[in-house]
Structure formats: C-alpha cells, structure tokens
Short mmCIF file of C-alpha atoms and ligand atoms in Angstrom, two decimals:
data_model
loop_
_atom_site.label_atom_id
_atom_site.label_comp_id
_atom_site.label_asym_id
_atom_site.label_seq_id
_atom_site.Cartn_x
_atom_site.Cartn_y
_atom_site.Cartn_z
CA UNK A 1 0.08 -0.11 -0.05
CA UNK A 2 1.17 3.35 -1.09
CA UNK A 3 -0.27 6.92 0.32
CA UNK A 4 0.09 9.84 -1.81
CA UNK A 5 0.58 13.97 -0.53
CA UNK A 6 -3.16 14.01 -0.72
CA UNK A 7 -3.78 11.42 1.57
CA UNK A 8 -5.06 8.76 -0.54
CA UNK A 9 -3.74 5.15 -0.65
CA UNK A 10 -3.24 2.98 -3.17
CA UNK A 11 -3.76 -0.45 -2.56
CA UNK A 12 -3.35 -3.59 -5.33
CA UNK A 13 -6.03 -5.72 -5.62
CA UNK A 14 -5.30 -8.83 -4.75
CA UNK A 15 -7.37 -10.90 -7.34
CA UNK A 16 -5.86 -9.35 -10.23
CA UNK A 17 -2.87 -6.68 -8.71
CA UNK A 18 -4.35 -3.97 -10.07
CA UNK A 19 -4.70 -0.86 -8.11
CA UNK A 20 -7.50 0.60 -6.27
CA UNK A 21 -7.57 4.39 -5.15
CA UNK A 22 -9.23 4.64 -1.90
CA UNK A 23 -9.66 7.82 -0.05
CA UNK A 24 -6.98 9.16 2.54
CA UNK A 25 -7.56 10.07 6.50
CA UNK A 26 -8.21 13.44 5.43
CA UNK A 27 -11.23 12.60 3.00
CA UNK A 28 -13.67 13.89 5.11
CA UNK A 29 -12.60 17.22 3.70
CA UNK A 30 -16.08 17.58 1.32
CA UNK A 31 -14.23 18.73 -1.72
CA UNK A 32 -11.69 15.95 -1.92
CA UNK A 33 -14.54 13.90 -1.73
CA UNK A 34 -16.11 15.21 -4.42
CA UNK A 35 -13.09 14.34 -6.37
CA UNK A 36 -13.67 11.07 -6.29
CA UNK A 37 -17.65 11.43 -7.64
CA UNK A 38 -16.81 12.77 -10.90
CA UNK A 39 -20.80 12.58 -11.40
CA UNK A 40 -21.31 15.22 -9.50
CA UNK A 41 -19.86 17.59 -11.48
CA UNK A 42 -21.90 16.93 -14.31
CA UNK A 43 -24.38 20.18 -15.53
CA UNK A 44 -27.40 19.56 -16.41
CA UNK A 45 -30.60 21.47 -17.92
CA UNK A 46 -28.42 24.31 -20.25
CA UNK A 47 -25.17 24.43 -17.84
CA UNK A 48 -26.49 24.38 -14.25
CA UNK A 49 -24.71 22.29 -11.55
CA UNK A 50 -25.54 18.67 -10.40
CA UNK A 51 -27.20 18.91 -6.36
CA UNK A 52 -27.81 15.33 -6.68
CA UNK A 53 -30.17 14.84 -3.59
CA UNK A 54 -31.70 11.16 -4.13
CA UNK A 55 -29.52 9.15 -2.44
CA UNK A 56 -32.20 7.32 -0.37
CA UNK A 57 -32.96 5.87 -4.19
CA UNK A 58 -29.67 5.37 -5.23
CA UNK A 59 -26.00 6.59 -4.34
CA UNK A 60 -23.28 7.23 -6.66
CA UNK A 61 -20.15 5.55 -7.43
CA UNK A 62 -16.87 6.54 -6.33
CA UNK A 63 -13.79 6.51 -8.91
CA UNK A 64 -12.96 3.49 -7.03
CA UNK A 65 -15.80 1.52 -7.51
CA UNK A 66 -16.04 2.33 -11.13
CA UNK A 67 -12.58 1.40 -11.33
CA UNK A 68 -13.17 -2.43 -9.28
CA UNK A 69 -15.54 -2.78 -12.11
CA UNK A 70 -13.03 -1.93 -15.02
CA UNK A 71 -10.61 -3.66 -13.52
CA UNK A 72 -12.39 -6.65 -12.91
CA UNK A 73 -14.12 -7.15 -16.45
CA UNK A 74 -10.57 -5.88 -18.36
CA UNK A 75 -8.14 -8.57 -16.27
CA UNK A 76 -10.33 -10.84 -14.67
CA UNK A 77 -13.29 -11.93 -16.13
CA UNK A 78 -14.30 -15.55 -16.16
CA UNK A 79 -16.80 -17.40 -14.59
CA UNK A 80 -16.62 -18.76 -10.70
CA UNK A 81 -16.53 -21.59 -8.51
CA UNK A 82 -16.27 -24.20 -11.65
CA UNK A 83 -13.00 -23.77 -14.25
CA UNK A 84 -9.93 -24.88 -13.02
CA UNK A 85 -7.97 -22.31 -15.55
CA UNK A 86 -6.32 -19.34 -14.14
CA UNK A 87 -8.69 -16.82 -14.97
CA UNK A 88 -11.43 -18.10 -13.30
CA UNK A 89 -9.65 -18.43 -10.22
CA UNK A 90 -8.96 -14.84 -10.29
CA UNK A 91 -12.35 -14.28 -10.72
CA UNK A 92 -13.12 -16.67 -7.72
CA UNK A 93 -10.83 -15.20 -5.74
CA UNK A 94 -12.17 -11.40 -6.52
CA UNK A 95 -15.92 -12.88 -5.82
CA UNK A 96 -15.33 -14.28 -2.39
CA UNK A 97 -13.28 -11.26 -0.94
CA UNK A 98 -16.25 -8.82 -1.95
CA UNK A 99 -18.15 -11.43 0.54
CA UNK A 100 -15.43 -11.32 2.73
CA UNK A 101 -15.52 -7.74 2.66
CA UNK A 102 -19.11 -7.24 3.25
CA UNK A 103 -18.97 -9.79 6.38
CA UNK A 104 -16.51 -7.72 8.34
CA UNK A 105 -18.47 -4.53 7.12
CA UNK A 106 -21.40 -5.87 9.11
CA UNK A 107 -19.51 -7.81 11.72
CA UNK A 108 -20.59 -11.15 10.67
CA UNK A 109 -19.23 -14.05 12.13
CA UNK A 110 -18.07 -15.47 8.54
CA UNK A 111 -18.24 -15.35 4.77
CA UNK A 112 -21.02 -18.51 5.48
CA UNK A 113 -23.66 -16.24 7.30
CA UNK A 114 -23.47 -13.64 3.75
CA UNK A 115 -25.37 -14.95 0.93
CA UNK A 116 -25.17 -12.09 -2.76
CA UNK A 117 -28.46 -11.25 -4.08
CA UNK A 118 -29.98 -8.72 -6.19
CA UNK A 119 -30.81 -6.58 -3.42
CA UNK A 120 -33.17 -5.91 0.10
CA UNK A 121 -36.11 -6.92 -2.47
CA UNK A 122 -34.52 -10.36 -3.22
CA UNK A 123 -33.34 -10.81 0.24
CA UNK A 124 -36.49 -10.49 1.96
CA UNK A 125 -38.23 -12.52 -0.73
CA UNK A 126 -35.52 -14.98 0.03
CA UNK A 127 -36.53 -15.38 3.26
CA UNK A 128 -40.06 -15.61 3.07
CA UNK A 129 -39.67 -18.15 0.11
CA UNK A 130 -37.45 -20.05 1.98
CA UNK A 131 -37.45 -20.22 5.72
CA UNK A 132 -41.90 -18.15 6.12
CA UNK A 133 -42.76 -21.36 3.31
CA UNK A 134 -41.20 -23.88 5.25
CA UNK A 135 -42.00 -22.74 9.12
CA UNK A 136 -44.92 -20.76 9.21
CA UNK A 137 -48.06 -22.59 9.62
CA UNK A 138 -51.68 -21.39 9.58
CA UNK A 139 -52.47 -18.79 12.28
CA UNK A 140 -48.99 -18.15 12.93
CA UNK A 141 -48.64 -14.18 13.36
CA UNK A 142 -46.15 -12.24 11.68
CA UNK A 143 -45.08 -8.69 13.06
CA UNK A 144 -44.47 -5.70 10.83
CA UNK A 145 -44.94 -2.09 11.25
CA UNK A 146 -46.86 0.57 8.76
CA UNK A 147 -43.46 2.52 7.79
CA UNK A 148 -42.87 -0.92 5.73
CA UNK A 149 -41.44 -0.46 2.48
CA UNK A 150 -43.38 -2.24 -0.02
CA UNK A 151 -40.59 -4.79 -0.01
CA UNK A 152 -40.09 -5.83 3.64
CA UNK A 153 -44.32 -5.77 3.18
CA UNK A 154 -45.80 -7.53 -0.12
CA UNK A 155 -43.64 -10.55 0.53
CA UNK A 156 -45.42 -11.32 3.94
CA UNK A 157 -48.71 -10.40 1.82
CA UNK A 158 -48.08 -13.02 -0.08
CA UNK A 159 -46.50 -15.54 2.02
CA UNK A 160 -49.74 -15.11 4.79
CA UNK A 161 -51.90 -15.44 2.04
CA UNK A 162 -50.32 -18.97 1.29
CA UNK A 163 -49.78 -20.28 4.63
CA UNK A 164 -52.88 -18.68 6.47
CA UNK A 165 -50.74 -17.23 8.77
CA UNK A 166 -51.99 -13.40 10.37
CA UNK A 167 -50.20 -10.07 9.86
CA UNK A 168 -49.84 -7.87 12.67
CA UNK A 169 -48.85 -4.32 12.63
CA UNK A 170 -46.96 -1.97 14.88
CA UNK A 171 -48.31 1.60 14.59
CA UNK A 172 -46.52 4.53 13.53
CA UNK A 173 -47.07 7.58 15.94
CA UNK A 174 -47.53 11.06 14.77
CA UNK A 175 -44.14 11.92 15.22
CA UNK A 176 -43.02 9.43 12.64
CA UNK A 177 -42.21 6.57 15.64
CA UNK A 178 -43.45 3.55 16.02
CA UNK A 179 -45.42 2.95 18.75
CA UNK A 180 -43.65 0.81 20.90
CA UNK A 181 -45.81 -0.45 24.11
CA UNK A 182 -48.11 -1.37 21.28
CA UNK A 183 -45.27 -3.35 19.19
CA UNK A 184 -44.91 -5.12 23.00
CA UNK A 185 -48.14 -6.09 22.93
CA UNK A 186 -48.64 -7.72 19.76
CA UNK A 187 -45.64 -10.04 21.20
CA UNK A 188 -47.34 -12.87 21.31
CA UNK A 189 -46.89 -16.72 21.50
CA UNK A 190 -48.33 -16.76 18.59
CA UNK A 191 -45.37 -14.32 16.87
CA UNK A 192 -42.96 -16.45 14.67
CA UNK A 193 -41.10 -13.08 12.87
CA UNK A 194 -40.99 -9.93 13.11
CA UNK A 195 -39.58 -7.84 10.17
CA UNK A 196 -39.02 -4.43 10.47
CA UNK A 197 -37.47 -1.56 8.78
CA UNK A 198 -33.99 0.10 10.36
CA UNK A 199 -34.38 2.99 8.93
CA UNK A 200 -37.50 4.59 7.14
CA UNK A 201 -37.08 6.18 3.42
CA UNK A 202 -40.03 8.32 4.17
CA UNK A 203 -39.99 9.59 7.28
CA UNK A 204 -35.91 9.03 8.53
CA UNK A 205 -36.88 7.73 11.69
CA UNK A 206 -34.12 5.51 13.21
CA UNK A 207 -36.05 2.85 15.24
CA UNK A 208 -34.50 1.24 18.23
CA UNK A 209 -33.63 -1.90 16.26
CA UNK A 210 -31.36 -3.73 18.63
CA UNK A 211 -34.42 -3.53 21.56
CA UNK A 212 -36.95 -4.08 19.33
CA UNK A 213 -35.14 -7.36 18.37
CA UNK A 214 -34.36 -8.39 21.75
CA UNK A 215 -37.75 -8.37 22.75
CA UNK A 216 -39.09 -9.98 19.86
CA UNK A 217 -36.52 -13.20 20.43
CA UNK A 218 -37.55 -13.49 23.90
CA UNK A 219 -40.65 -15.02 22.72
CA UNK A 220 -38.91 -17.06 20.17
CA UNK A 221 -39.65 -14.84 17.75
CA UNK A 222 -37.43 -14.36 14.43
CA UNK A 223 -36.27 -11.57 13.45
CA UNK A 224 -35.52 -9.88 9.62
CA UNK A 225 -34.20 -6.22 9.80
CA UNK A 226 -34.42 -4.28 6.51
CA UNK A 227 -31.24 -2.02 6.59
CA UNK A 228 -31.16 -0.37 3.14
CA UNK A 229 -31.29 2.82 4.74
CA UNK A 230 -29.13 2.01 7.31
CA UNK A 231 -26.38 -0.31 6.21
CA UNK A 232 -25.82 2.76 3.90
CA UNK A 233 -25.42 5.28 6.18
CA UNK A 234 -24.50 4.27 10.18
CA UNK A 235 -22.10 1.19 11.56
CA UNK A 236 -24.63 -1.37 11.79
CA UNK A 237 -23.34 -4.74 13.21
CA UNK A 238 -25.08 -7.36 13.15
CA UNK A 239 -23.77 -8.68 15.90
CA UNK A 240 -24.52 -5.73 17.78
CA UNK A 241 -28.28 -5.75 16.77
CA UNK A 242 -28.86 -9.43 17.11
CA UNK A 243 -31.07 -9.90 14.57
CA UNK A 244 -31.27 -12.78 12.73
CA UNK A 245 -31.51 -11.78 9.18
CA UNK A 246 -30.27 -8.50 7.38
CA UNK A 247 -30.73 -7.29 4.40
CA UNK A 248 -29.94 -4.24 2.19
CA UNK A 249 -28.94 -3.16 -1.42
CA UNK A 250 -25.71 -2.57 -2.66
CA UNK A 251 -26.53 0.47 -5.12
CA UNK A 252 -27.72 2.38 -1.80
CA UNK A 253 -24.18 1.89 -0.50
CA UNK A 254 -21.76 3.18 -3.56
CA UNK A 255 -22.12 -0.07 -5.14
CA UNK A 256 -23.46 -1.51 -8.61
CA UNK A 257 -26.79 -2.25 -9.05
CA UNK A 258 -28.10 -5.48 -8.91
CA UNK A 259 -25.90 -6.89 -6.28
CA UNK A 260 -27.43 -7.09 -2.69
CA UNK A 261 -27.10 -8.91 0.77
CA UNK A 262 -28.90 -11.43 2.93
CA UNK A 263 -26.71 -12.06 6.29
CA UNK A 264 -28.47 -15.04 8.12
CA UNK A 265 -27.65 -16.46 11.25
CA UNK A 266 -25.69 -20.32 10.12
CA UNK A 267 -28.24 -22.73 12.34
CA UNK A 268 -31.29 -21.18 10.34
CA UNK A 269 -29.21 -20.58 7.01
CA UNK A 270 -29.02 -24.07 7.31
CA UNK A 271 -32.55 -24.99 8.35
CA UNK A 272 -33.93 -23.87 5.09
CA UNK A 273 -35.26 -24.64 2.03
CA UNK A 274 -32.97 -23.41 -1.37
CA UNK A 275 -34.78 -20.73 -3.28
CA UNK A 276 -34.03 -21.27 -6.76
CA UNK A 277 -32.71 -24.52 -8.46
CA UNK A 278 -29.88 -25.02 -10.42
CA UNK A 279 -25.88 -25.03 -11.44
CA UNK A 280 -24.10 -23.69 -8.13
CA UNK A 281 -26.32 -24.67 -5.58
CA UNK A 282 -26.53 -28.62 -5.69
CA UNK A 283 -23.86 -31.15 -3.97
CA UNK A 284 -25.28 -34.29 -6.17
CA UNK A 285 -28.02 -34.36 -8.77
CA UNK A 286 -29.29 -37.50 -10.29
CA UNK A 287 -32.29 -37.39 -12.71
CA UNK A 288 -34.76 -37.72 -9.79
CA UNK A 289 -34.25 -35.67 -7.07
CA UNK A 290 -30.74 -33.44 -5.59
CA UNK A 291 -28.95 -32.51 -2.38
CA UNK A 292 -27.33 -29.25 -1.42
CA UNK A 293 -24.53 -27.56 -1.50
CA UNK A 294 -23.57 -25.77 1.80
CA UNK A 295 -24.53 -22.55 2.68
CA UNK A 296 -24.53 -20.12 1.42
CA UNK A 297 -24.25 -21.36 -2.29
CA UNK A 298 -27.27 -23.22 -1.20
CA UNK A 299 -29.34 -20.18 -1.92
CA UNK A 300 -26.88 -18.67 -5.08
CA UNK A 301 -28.56 -20.80 -8.23
CA UNK A 302 -26.75 -19.74 -11.27
CA UNK A 303 -23.86 -17.87 -12.37
CA UNK A 304 -23.54 -14.89 -9.47
CA UNK A 305 -23.04 -10.86 -10.44
CA UNK A 306 -19.30 -11.64 -10.10
CA UNK A 307 -18.55 -7.53 -11.08
CA UNK A 308 -21.09 -6.72 -8.38
CA UNK A 309 -19.14 -7.94 -5.62
CA UNK A 310 -16.48 -6.84 -6.49
CA UNK A 311 -17.80 -3.49 -6.84
CA UNK A 312 -19.64 -3.90 -3.56
CA UNK A 313 -16.08 -5.16 -1.53
CA UNK A 314 -14.94 -1.82 -3.18
CA UNK A 315 -17.35 -0.12 -2.02
CA UNK A 316 -17.40 -1.50 1.87
CA UNK A 317 -13.34 -0.67 1.32
CA UNK A 318 -14.09 3.26 0.39
CA UNK A 319 -16.44 3.30 3.10
CA UNK A 320 -14.07 1.68 6.26
CA UNK A 321 -11.15 3.97 5.18
CA UNK A 322 -13.91 7.06 5.45
CA UNK A 323 -14.90 5.67 8.67
CA UNK A 324 -18.83 4.80 9.06
CA UNK A 325 -19.25 6.98 12.07
CA UNK A 326 -17.44 10.08 10.42
CA UNK A 327 -19.98 9.56 7.47
CA UNK A 328 -23.22 9.17 10.03
CA UNK A 329 -21.96 12.58 11.47
CA UNK A 330 -21.22 14.50 8.20
CA UNK A 331 -24.96 13.04 7.27
CA UNK A 332 -26.63 14.37 10.65
CA UNK A 333 -24.69 18.02 10.12
CA UNK A 334 -26.42 17.79 6.63
CA UNK A 335 -29.75 16.33 7.85
CA UNK A 336 -29.27 19.39 10.66
CA UNK A 337 -29.12 22.18 8.32
CA UNK A 338 -31.82 20.61 5.69
CA UNK A 339 -35.01 20.55 8.03
CA UNK A 340 -33.52 24.10 9.69
CA UNK A 341 -33.43 25.63 6.24
CA UNK A 342 -36.92 24.29 4.96
CA UNK A 343 -39.02 24.37 8.07
CA UNK A 344 -38.05 28.01 7.58
CA UNK A 345 -39.88 28.79 4.48
CA UNK A 346 -43.46 29.26 4.83
CA UNK A 347 -45.50 26.54 4.00
CA UNK A 348 -43.10 23.67 3.94
CA UNK A 349 -44.43 20.32 6.29
CA UNK A 350 -41.75 17.59 7.20
CA UNK A 351 -43.23 14.43 7.86
CA UNK A 352 -40.80 12.64 10.48
CA UNK A 353 -39.94 14.00 14.07
CA UNK A 354 -38.22 11.14 15.21
CA UNK A 355 -35.23 12.36 17.46
CA UNK A 356 -33.30 9.88 15.93
CA UNK A 357 -33.76 10.42 12.13
CA UNK A 358 -31.85 10.13 8.54
CA UNK A 359 -31.09 12.48 6.25
CA UNK A 360 -33.83 11.30 4.49
CA UNK A 361 -36.58 14.38 4.44
CA UNK A 362 -40.18 14.18 3.42
CA UNK A 363 -42.06 17.58 2.86
CA UNK A 364 -44.74 18.86 1.32
CA UNK A 365 -45.47 22.67 0.41
CA UNK A 366 -48.39 24.32 0.48
CA UNK A 367 -49.98 24.84 -3.47
CA UNK A 368 -47.61 22.65 -4.84
CA UNK A 369 -47.82 18.95 -5.76
CA UNK A 370 -44.83 17.38 -5.48
CA UNK A 371 -44.54 15.95 -8.54
CA UNK A 372 -44.59 19.49 -9.54
CA UNK A 373 -41.95 20.64 -6.90
CA UNK A 374 -39.58 17.73 -8.12
CA UNK A 375 -39.78 18.72 -12.12
CA UNK A 376 -39.55 21.98 -10.86
CA UNK A 377 -36.21 21.80 -9.14
CA UNK A 378 -35.05 19.67 -11.65
CA UNK A 379 -35.06 22.52 -13.99
CA UNK A 380 -33.22 24.22 -11.39
CA UNK A 381 -30.69 21.03 -11.15
CA UNK A 382 -31.56 19.86 -7.64
CA UNK A 383 -32.95 16.62 -7.64
CA UNK A 384 -34.70 14.95 -5.47
CA UNK A 385 -37.41 12.21 -5.54
CA UNK A 386 -41.49 12.80 -5.31
CA UNK A 387 -43.72 10.00 -4.87
CA UNK A 388 -45.40 7.69 -2.43
CA UNK A 389 -41.95 6.10 -1.83
CA UNK A 390 -42.89 2.42 -2.11
CA UNK A 391 -44.78 3.22 0.96
CA UNK A 392 -47.96 3.43 -0.19
CA UNK A 393 -50.04 2.72 3.86
CA UNK A 394 -47.52 4.80 5.39
CA UNK A 395 -48.38 7.75 3.05
CA UNK A 396 -52.59 6.85 3.47
CA UNK A 397 -51.78 7.10 7.15
CA UNK A 398 -51.16 10.55 7.02
CA UNK A 399 -53.43 11.66 4.42
CA UNK A 400 -51.18 11.88 1.05
CA UNK A 401 -50.85 10.86 -1.65
CA UNK A 402 -47.47 11.83 -2.50
CA UNK A 403 -44.44 13.54 -0.71
CA UNK A 404 -41.54 15.56 -1.84
CA UNK A 405 -38.04 13.89 -0.52
CA UNK A 406 -34.73 14.99 -0.65
CA UNK A 407 -32.00 12.21 0.88
CA UNK A 408 -28.34 12.99 1.65
CA UNK A 409 -25.48 11.35 1.35
CA UNK A 410 -22.01 12.47 3.09
CA UNK A 411 -21.12 14.03 -0.14
CA UNK A 412 -23.13 16.51 -0.35
CA UNK A 413 -23.04 20.20 0.42
CA UNK A 414 -24.83 22.93 2.37
CA UNK A 415 -24.60 24.62 -1.00
CA UNK A 416 -26.64 22.03 -2.39
CA UNK A 417 -29.21 22.14 0.56
CA UNK A 418 -29.39 26.32 0.28
CA UNK A 419 -30.14 25.38 -3.76
CA UNK A 420 -32.94 22.71 -2.72
CA UNK A 421 -34.50 25.18 -0.90
CA UNK A 422 -34.25 28.08 -2.98
CA UNK A 423 -35.91 25.87 -5.98
CA UNK A 424 -38.60 25.42 -3.12
CA UNK A 425 -38.85 29.20 -2.62
CA UNK A 426 -39.60 29.70 -6.49
CA UNK A 427 -41.95 26.70 -7.18
CA UNK A 428 -44.57 28.35 -4.36
CA UNK A 429 -44.07 31.54 -6.37
CA UNK A 430 -44.27 30.40 -9.50
CA UNK A 431 -47.55 27.89 -8.59
CA UNK A 432 -48.88 30.98 -7.07
CA UNK A 433 -48.24 33.73 -9.67
CA UNK A 434 -47.11 31.98 -12.94
CA UNK A 435 -43.48 33.52 -12.60
CA UNK A 436 -40.65 32.32 -12.36
N1 7TS B 1 -36.26 -0.97 1.70
C1 7TS B 1 -36.03 0.37 2.14
C2 7TS B 1 -35.75 0.62 3.14
C3 7TS B 1 -35.48 0.83 1.08
O1 7TS B 1 -35.74 2.65 1.04
C4 7TS B 1 -36.16 0.22 -0.37
C5 7TS B 1 -36.03 1.34 -1.36
C6 7TS B 1 -36.12 -0.67 -0.30
C7 7TS B 1 -36.00 -1.84 0.70
C8 7TS B 1 -35.92 -1.96 -1.66
O2 7TS B 1 -34.65 -1.55 -1.89
P1 7TS B 1 -34.12 -2.59 -3.31
O3 7TS B 1 -32.75 -2.07 -3.42
O4 7TS B 1 -34.31 -3.93 -3.46
O5 7TS B 1 -35.00 -2.00 -4.73
N2 7TS B 1 -36.31 2.28 -1.59
C9 7TS B 1 -36.05 3.42 -2.26
C10 7TS B 1 -36.28 5.14 -2.54
O6 7TS B 1 -36.81 5.25 -1.47
N3 7TS B 1 -36.58 5.39 -3.62
O7 7TS B 1 -36.03 4.28 -4.32
C11 7TS B 1 -35.72 2.99 -3.78
#
C-alpha cells in the first residue's frame, strides 16, 4: 500500500494485482471527497450544476468502485466456482473477497452468513420463500410495522395468504416513531416472525432495532431487519443488533446495482430450503432428485453477479476508509441544516420528527404538488424524488397521495441544500403567481 501527498491510499487488488485508489484519512474534506465522484460535477439543463439529493433511491459510485469494475472486466473476468484455469481462479478469489469484505463491514461471524442477492427486495423474498414457506403455519402471526417499504410488506402478504398466517402491524405515531408499547403488546407466543425497517426511507426515523430485536427474540420469534437505509449511512453490526436476518442493497451504498446481501444466522440458513434451483446450489444431482450445496451457495443458483460483488467490496473499502461513524456524523450535520432550512420556508411541512433520524427528509409544500415540485427543482439542477416512495400504507396514514423527498449522503454540500430551498421558494412563487 502507498499513500500519496493528498492522503489517498493505493492498494493492489488481490485478484488482478491492479491498483485501487482509496480516500485518505483527511478524506472528510467534502471537496476532496467529491473529487472521487466525477458524476457530481456534471452539469444539467443548460449548464446548471447538479445537486444530487436522491440518495435514498440510489447513491453515486466512487471512482474506486468504477475502477474495481473496470479492472475486474479487463483483467479478471471468468465464471466462478467451476473452471480450474487461471482467470477462473482470479475471478473466484475476487468474488469471494467481496463476500469477506461485506462480512467484515457488518461484523458478521463469517462468509457463510453472507448470501449475495440482487438487493434488499430479493433478500427479503428469499427469507419469505425459503424460511417462511417451510416454517410458517396457519394461524401463525407475522409482526411488521406501518412504515415498511413495499419490499418488506408484499412478500409477507403473499406468504400469509398462502399459509393462512396473520399479519400484525406496529402503528406509527404522529412524530414518525413506532408505538413501542403497542409493539410489546403484539409480541405473543403466536408470533413467529418480526420484520421491520431499521431506518424509514420516508420519515427518516431510526428505529430502536437492537431493543426491538431483543424483545422479539425473548418470545422466540425470528427477526428480520430491513437495513436498506441504515447499512449505507451508519455503523451497523449484526453482532450488536442480534438479528437473525439483515437485508440490504449494494447500490444504496456506492456499489453497483443488481447486487445485494442477505445476512443470516448459520443455523437458520442451514435449516432453510433453497430459494431457486440450478447450477452452483447443488451437491449431487440425479435425474430424480438433488442434494444441496452448503450455505451460502445453497441460495446462489446460477452464475452470480460477480462484478457486483467485486464492486460492493470496493464500496465497503471506501466507506470503511472514510469511517462509518464519520459518514454518519456528516450526514447528521447535513440533515440538521436541511430540516432547519426547509422549516423556515412558510407553507413547508416536514414528515417525520423522530428524535433519532437519518437524512431522508420528506416534505410537502403548500400549493405545489410534489411531482410539480420535483420537476421544477430538476430544472434548477436539484435532483429530488416525489411520489409514494413505495410506502403507500404509510402515506395513506398521513393522508397523503405523495410527498417530495430530499435524501442526503456524506458527499452532499450545504450549498446544495441552499439550492434546494431556493428551488422550493421559487416553485411556491411560480405556482402561486405563475412567474419564474
Ligand atoms: N427497503 C427500504 C427501506 C428501501 O428504502 C428500499 C428502496 C428497499 C427496501 C428496496 O430496495 P431495492 O434495492 O431492493 O430496490 N427504497 C427506495 C427509495 O426510497 N426510493 O427508491 C428506492
């Protein structure tokens, strides 16, 4: 490893020997960080600088991640876990190194606990299919919350329908926190699974996951945490959380799209049936029947997203080098600025006032439809999202068909938040008087 005068470290990729540039210890300098993300410098709509505030949907990718993908395809590409030639061994090593880095990133006991999937959605569907269909019986209860993303709701609806199980929901209170008293009351011996979102993609609420997991485990329920909006933004340790399953997506944490993770406890993964059948997930196959490979391969049928695992590994390297505690602290600062600045605009209502919250800030502006606002902001170079955020039941609870949402990551700047607020003020003006 070498370190240049700017503090950047260059390491050799263990698989292909090529260099990977990592940010240095002085890297929380925002301008230096932004140098690692060329896309943040693109200009949109006739030369407007881009303010990318849609990070809950997907984050941008650091050059180190893009380089790792390039290096992989240029120098290491082959299929994994099968051929014996040089490149096949390099590719297998690179792929498995990705798994090792992911395991270390969330403090999993080992690589056996890390199943690669396409993303959070597939990870949750895997548990519903492979664990749920085997262990859920008629009359069993599954506890979810009212703030779930559709991906932690619909798979359980399908399972409950098939198995005659009952879904129960922890209510969301006015401030965007979960009703913890109601949660405790729902925890009866009938409950077999508790699945909940760690950080809401709409309200930004950080749920007390460790305590919720402990309460569920005390009654013998299996626990699944949707970490799509937590793992990228704060230190998350499965050892500390104590959950049985944790699901998250690579693309929301600097990694490529199409790669995600299911962490699972050894004993549970071993007890579950396969998710999909095909190559790689078998031990022995006859014409009539098959036996399964050991975990995690049992759940990884077919050729996996090899470069995705390599890219996700590079993403965890980048985040680890920055320090997840610093990533979190920086986002907390930006979130505070965003909430204060938006709250100062008359007619702006922010949803989610949890004492502990993340940088997903949903809001509405009096007199401006969220979709119009997002379109207007886009013309100003400010990228935000509008819509139901894949959480229709939650929005319905707040009486809203849609909201606007700015979502932050460590590479954002206070100036970008100012530009958002400026766009909001201008949109209000425009929709009130028809002037720009
Ligand atoms: N769970 C949560 C809490 C999410 O925010 C999302 C995606 C998912 C699950 C699904 O992740 P995927 O990678 O499998 O699609 N959330 C968002 C969002 O808020 N805007 O676009 C996608």
